[in-house]
Amino acid sequence: MKKIAIFGSGKGSNAENLIQYFKENTSVKISLIVSNISNAGILSIAKHHQIPSVVLTRKQIANDVNALLELMKVHEIDFIILAGYLLLIPAELIDQYENKMINIHPALLPNYGGKGMYGMNVHHAIINNKETQSGISIHLVNREYDKGKILFQAVCPVLPNYDAALLANKIHDLEYKYFPKVVEDWIGSI
Ligand code: GRF
């Protein structure tokens, strides 16, 4: 049984989708939800599914990174999934989960990645620049954050009538469709 922790700062719709997908799975278990935001939607989702959850703020992690490492140890976490997690991951954790930490990015990396490029910022930038396509990137996390090995990308058109909110919906649809399967395949491959 491989145990997974999902880290998220927001609504948690990808977490919900992953939880549903792996519900009956006998080799993969979503065992822990971690958030830096005490009222994030992802925590209600954890509660609803009776999955343990922990809030660790930016300050708490900065003061004591060992608390985070210890948390992973206590819950025997094998893989970490970042699903809309907005804090920088400490290098110690990245090193410990080399090839075992997966992020989803709502654009086609290497474009629209890096500093400031998260959440709606990405979609606003794509609309402002009149891009004709966007998509999702599912990638491993290394110390250069958005530059880890890309496991999977899917493209969607950006039509002239799209605004950032509509694009975000289209991107979410792609995420729901592909993220769980890509995670499952990667876990199964190593
Ligand atoms: C997703 O679009 C993800 O790609 C991005 O943040 C969003 C999180 O949405 N990094 P949710 O919390 O899973 O609903």
GROMACS .gro file of C-alpha atoms and ligand atoms in nm:
model
  204
    1MET     CA    1   0.000   0.000   0.000
    2LYS     CA    2   0.145   0.338  -0.106
    3LYS     CA    3   0.039   0.624   0.114
    4ILE     CA    4  -0.015   0.969  -0.033
    5ALA     CA    5  -0.029   1.314   0.121
    6ILE     CA    6  -0.201   1.589  -0.077
    7PHE     CA    7  -0.089   1.948  -0.014
    8GLY     CA    8  -0.325   2.229  -0.112
    9SER     CA    9  -0.406   2.588  -0.028
   10GLY     CA   10  -0.743   2.634  -0.195
   11LYS     CA   11  -1.073   2.484  -0.283
   12GLY     CA   12  -0.938   2.133  -0.318
   13SER     CA   13  -1.140   2.017  -0.615
   14ASN     CA   14  -0.843   1.822  -0.745
   15ALA     CA   15  -0.799   1.664  -0.403
   16GLU     CA   16  -1.166   1.564  -0.407
   17ASN     CA   17  -1.123   1.412  -0.750
   18LEU     CA   18  -0.812   1.219  -0.642
   19ILE     CA   19  -0.986   1.094  -0.327
   20GLN     CA   20  -1.281   0.966  -0.532
   21TYR     CA   21  -1.051   0.804  -0.787
   22PHE     CA   22  -0.844   0.612  -0.532
   23LYS     CA   23  -1.132   0.530  -0.296
   24GLU     CA   24  -1.154   0.161  -0.382
   25ASN     CA   25  -0.789   0.123  -0.474
   26THR     CA   26  -0.608  -0.139  -0.269
   27SER     CA   27  -0.255  -0.024  -0.349
   28VAL     CA   28  -0.286   0.356  -0.320
   29LYS     CA   29  -0.435   0.542  -0.025
   30ILE     CA   30  -0.483   0.915   0.029
   31SER     CA   31  -0.370   0.924   0.392
   32LEU     CA   32  -0.316   1.289   0.475
   33ILE     CA   33  -0.412   1.639   0.365
   34VAL     CA   34  -0.180   1.929   0.443
   35SER     CA   35  -0.272   2.295   0.404
   36ASN     CA   36  -0.119   2.628   0.500
   37ILE     CA   37  -0.461   2.798   0.511
   38SER     CA   38  -0.678   2.719   0.812
   39ASN     CA   39  -1.011   2.774   0.632
   40ALA     CA   40  -0.917   2.627   0.295
   41GLY     CA   41  -1.186   2.422   0.122
   42ILE     CA   42  -0.947   2.129   0.094
   43LEU     CA   43  -0.971   2.084   0.473
   44SER     CA   44  -1.351   2.045   0.460
   45ILE     CA   45  -1.304   1.785   0.189
   46ALA     CA   46  -1.059   1.598   0.412
   47LYS     CA   47  -1.306   1.610   0.698
   48HIS     CA   48  -1.591   1.491   0.479
   49HIS     CA   49  -1.388   1.187   0.372
   50GLN     CA   50  -1.248   1.132   0.721
   51ILE     CA   51  -0.892   1.180   0.606
   52PRO     CA   52  -0.652   1.323   0.865
   53SER     CA   53  -0.556   1.682   0.792
   54VAL     CA   54  -0.300   1.921   0.931
   55VAL     CA   55  -0.256   2.296   0.896
   56LEU     CA   56   0.100   2.419   0.887
   57THR     CA   57   0.140   2.789   0.821
   58ARG     CA   58   0.424   2.949   0.630
   59LYS     CA   59   0.564   3.075   0.961
   60GLN     CA   60   0.542   2.737   1.133
   61ILE     CA   61   0.726   2.568   0.849
   62ALA     CA   62   0.990   2.840   0.834
   63ASN     CA   63   1.049   2.809   1.210
   64ASP     CA   64   1.059   2.434   1.222
   65VAL     CA   65   1.091   2.239   0.898
   66ASN     CA   66   1.141   1.922   1.101
   67ALA     CA   67   0.778   1.931   1.210
   68LEU     CA   68   0.683   1.883   0.845
   69LEU     CA   69   0.936   1.603   0.792
   70GLU     CA   70   0.819   1.437   1.111
   71LEU     CA   71   0.457   1.459   0.998
   72MET     CA   72   0.541   1.269   0.680
   73LYS     CA   73   0.723   1.010   0.885
   74VAL     CA   74   0.444   0.959   1.136
   75HIS     CA   75   0.190   0.907   0.856
   76GLU     CA   76   0.436   0.689   0.662
   77ILE     CA   77   0.388   0.899   0.349
   78ASP     CA   78   0.539   0.751   0.032
   79PHE     CA   79   0.432   1.015  -0.221
   80ILE     CA   80   0.336   1.381  -0.201
   81ILE     CA   81   0.094   1.543  -0.443
   82LEU     CA   82   0.080   1.919  -0.473
   83ALA     CA   83  -0.264   2.028  -0.589
   84GLY     CA   84  -0.287   2.403  -0.576
   85TYR     CA   85  -0.035   2.441  -0.293
   86LEU     CA   86   0.093   2.796  -0.290
   87LEU     CA   87   0.393   2.779  -0.057
   88LEU     CA   88   0.744   2.701  -0.165
   89ILE     CA   89   0.834   2.348  -0.060
   90PRO     CA   90   1.137   2.328   0.172
   91ALA     CA   91   1.445   2.179   0.006
   92GLU     CA   92   1.471   1.917   0.281
   93LEU     CA   93   1.131   1.775   0.185
   94ILE     CA   94   1.206   1.789  -0.187
   95ASP     CA   95   1.527   1.594  -0.133
   96GLN     CA   96   1.351   1.336   0.078
   97TYR     CA   97   1.081   1.285  -0.187
   98GLU     CA   98   1.298   1.285  -0.498
   99ASN     CA   99   1.084   1.138  -0.781
  100LYS     CA  100   0.801   1.105  -0.531
  101MET     CA  101   0.657   1.455  -0.531
  102ILE     CA  102   0.420   1.549  -0.811
  103ASN     CA  103   0.278   1.891  -0.891
  104ILE     CA  104   0.003   1.999  -1.126
  105HIS     CA  105   0.052   2.329  -1.302
  106PRO     CA  106  -0.234   2.497  -1.492
  107ALA     CA  107  -0.034   2.588  -1.805
  108LEU     CA  108   0.204   2.438  -2.056
  109LEU     CA  109   0.542   2.451  -1.884
  110PRO     CA  110   0.806   2.581  -1.936
  111ASN     CA  111   0.576   2.865  -2.041
  112TYR     CA  112   0.388   3.048  -1.768
  113GLY     CA  113   0.581   2.887  -1.486
  114GLY     CA  114   0.804   3.029  -1.212
  115LYS     CA  115   0.760   3.322  -0.977
  116GLY     CA  116   0.409   3.461  -0.947
  117MET     CA  117   0.268   3.211  -1.193
  118TYR     CA  118   0.008   3.029  -0.990
  119GLY     CA  119  -0.369   3.000  -0.977
  120MET     CA  120  -0.564   3.270  -1.159
  121ASN     CA  121  -0.248   3.472  -1.230
  122VAL     CA  122  -0.158   3.214  -1.492
  123HIS     CA  123  -0.495   3.233  -1.665
  124HIS     CA  124  -0.500   3.614  -1.659
  125ALA     CA  125  -0.154   3.625  -1.815
  126ILE     CA  126  -0.257   3.383  -2.089
  127ILE     CA  127  -0.570   3.585  -2.174
  128ASN     CA  128  -0.380   3.916  -2.162
  129ASN     CA  129  -0.115   3.780  -2.397
  130LYS     CA  130  -0.381   3.654  -2.637
  131GLU     CA  131  -0.242   3.303  -2.639
  132THR     CA  132  -0.437   3.063  -2.859
  133GLN     CA  133  -0.370   2.758  -2.645
  134SER     CA  134  -0.303   2.658  -2.287
  135GLY     CA  135  -0.314   2.333  -2.095
  136ILE     CA  136  -0.188   2.142  -1.795
  137SER     CA  137   0.151   2.009  -1.691
  138ILE     CA  138   0.196   1.731  -1.440
  139HIS     CA  139   0.555   1.718  -1.328
  140LEU     CA  140   0.797   1.600  -1.064
  141VAL     CA  141   0.914   1.863  -0.819
  142ASN     CA  142   1.280   1.935  -0.780
  143ARG     CA  143   1.462   2.226  -0.622
  144GLU     CA  144   1.389   2.440  -0.926
  145TYR     CA  145   1.019   2.409  -0.858
  146ASP     CA  146   0.845   2.434  -1.199
  147LYS     CA  147   1.137   2.274  -1.382
  148GLY     CA  148   1.114   1.911  -1.273
  149LYS     CA  149   1.065   1.630  -1.522
  150ILE     CA  150   0.733   1.666  -1.703
  151LEU     CA  151   0.529   1.346  -1.678
  152PHE     CA  152   0.231   1.458  -1.884
  153GLN     CA  153   0.083   1.755  -2.066
  154ALA     CA  154  -0.256   1.812  -2.226
  155VAL     CA  155  -0.350   2.108  -2.442
  156CYS     CA  156  -0.673   2.304  -2.477
  157PRO     CA  157  -0.754   2.585  -2.718
  158VAL     CA  158  -0.805   2.937  -2.587
  159LEU     CA  159  -1.089   3.080  -2.795
  160PRO     CA  160  -1.129   3.456  -2.853
  161ASN     CA  161  -1.437   3.475  -2.627
  162TYR     CA  162  -1.261   3.317  -2.326
  163ASP     CA  163  -1.193   3.514  -2.011
  164ALA     CA  164  -0.968   3.394  -1.729
  165ALA     CA  165  -1.256   3.236  -1.536
  166LEU     CA  166  -1.375   3.032  -1.832
  167LEU     CA  167  -1.020   2.926  -1.910
  168ALA     CA  168  -0.977   2.816  -1.546
  169ASN     CA  169  -1.285   2.594  -1.585
  170LYS     CA  170  -1.151   2.436  -1.902
  171ILE     CA  171  -0.818   2.373  -1.730
  172HIS     CA  172  -0.989   2.218  -1.431
  173ASP     CA  173  -1.175   1.980  -1.664
  174LEU     CA  174  -0.841   1.865  -1.806
  175GLU     CA  175  -0.701   1.827  -1.455
  176TYR     CA  176  -0.991   1.613  -1.339
  177LYS     CA  177  -0.966   1.397  -1.648
  178TYR     CA  178  -0.594   1.323  -1.638
  179PHE     CA  179  -0.435   1.392  -1.300
  180PRO     CA  180  -0.544   1.078  -1.109
  181LYS     CA  181  -0.442   0.843  -1.389
  182VAL     CA  182  -0.102   1.009  -1.434
  183VAL     CA  183  -0.042   0.984  -1.058
  184GLU     CA  184  -0.149   0.620  -1.056
  185ASP     CA  185   0.079   0.532  -1.349
  186TRP     CA  186   0.376   0.712  -1.200
  187ILE     CA  187   0.335   0.546  -0.860
  188GLY     CA  188   0.303   0.211  -1.032
  189SER     CA  189   0.618   0.270  -1.236
  190ILE     CA  190   0.865   0.325  -0.952
  191GRF     C1  191  -0.553   2.399  -1.006
  191GRF     O1  192  -0.590   2.459  -1.126
  191GRF     C2  193  -0.407   2.370  -1.004
  191GRF     O2  194  -0.354   2.338  -1.127
  191GRF     C3  195  -0.351   2.502  -0.959
  191GRF     O3  196  -0.442   2.548  -0.861
  191GRF     C4  197  -0.570   2.495  -0.889
  191GRF     C5  198  -0.619   2.428  -0.764
  191GRF     O4  199  -0.757   2.408  -0.768
  191GRF     N1  200  -0.215   2.490  -0.918
  191GRF     P1  201  -0.825   2.313  -0.661
  191GRF     O5  202  -0.786   2.363  -0.523
  191GRF     O6  203  -0.777   2.174  -0.685
  191GRF     O7  204  -0.972   2.328  -0.684
   0.00000   0.00000   0.00000
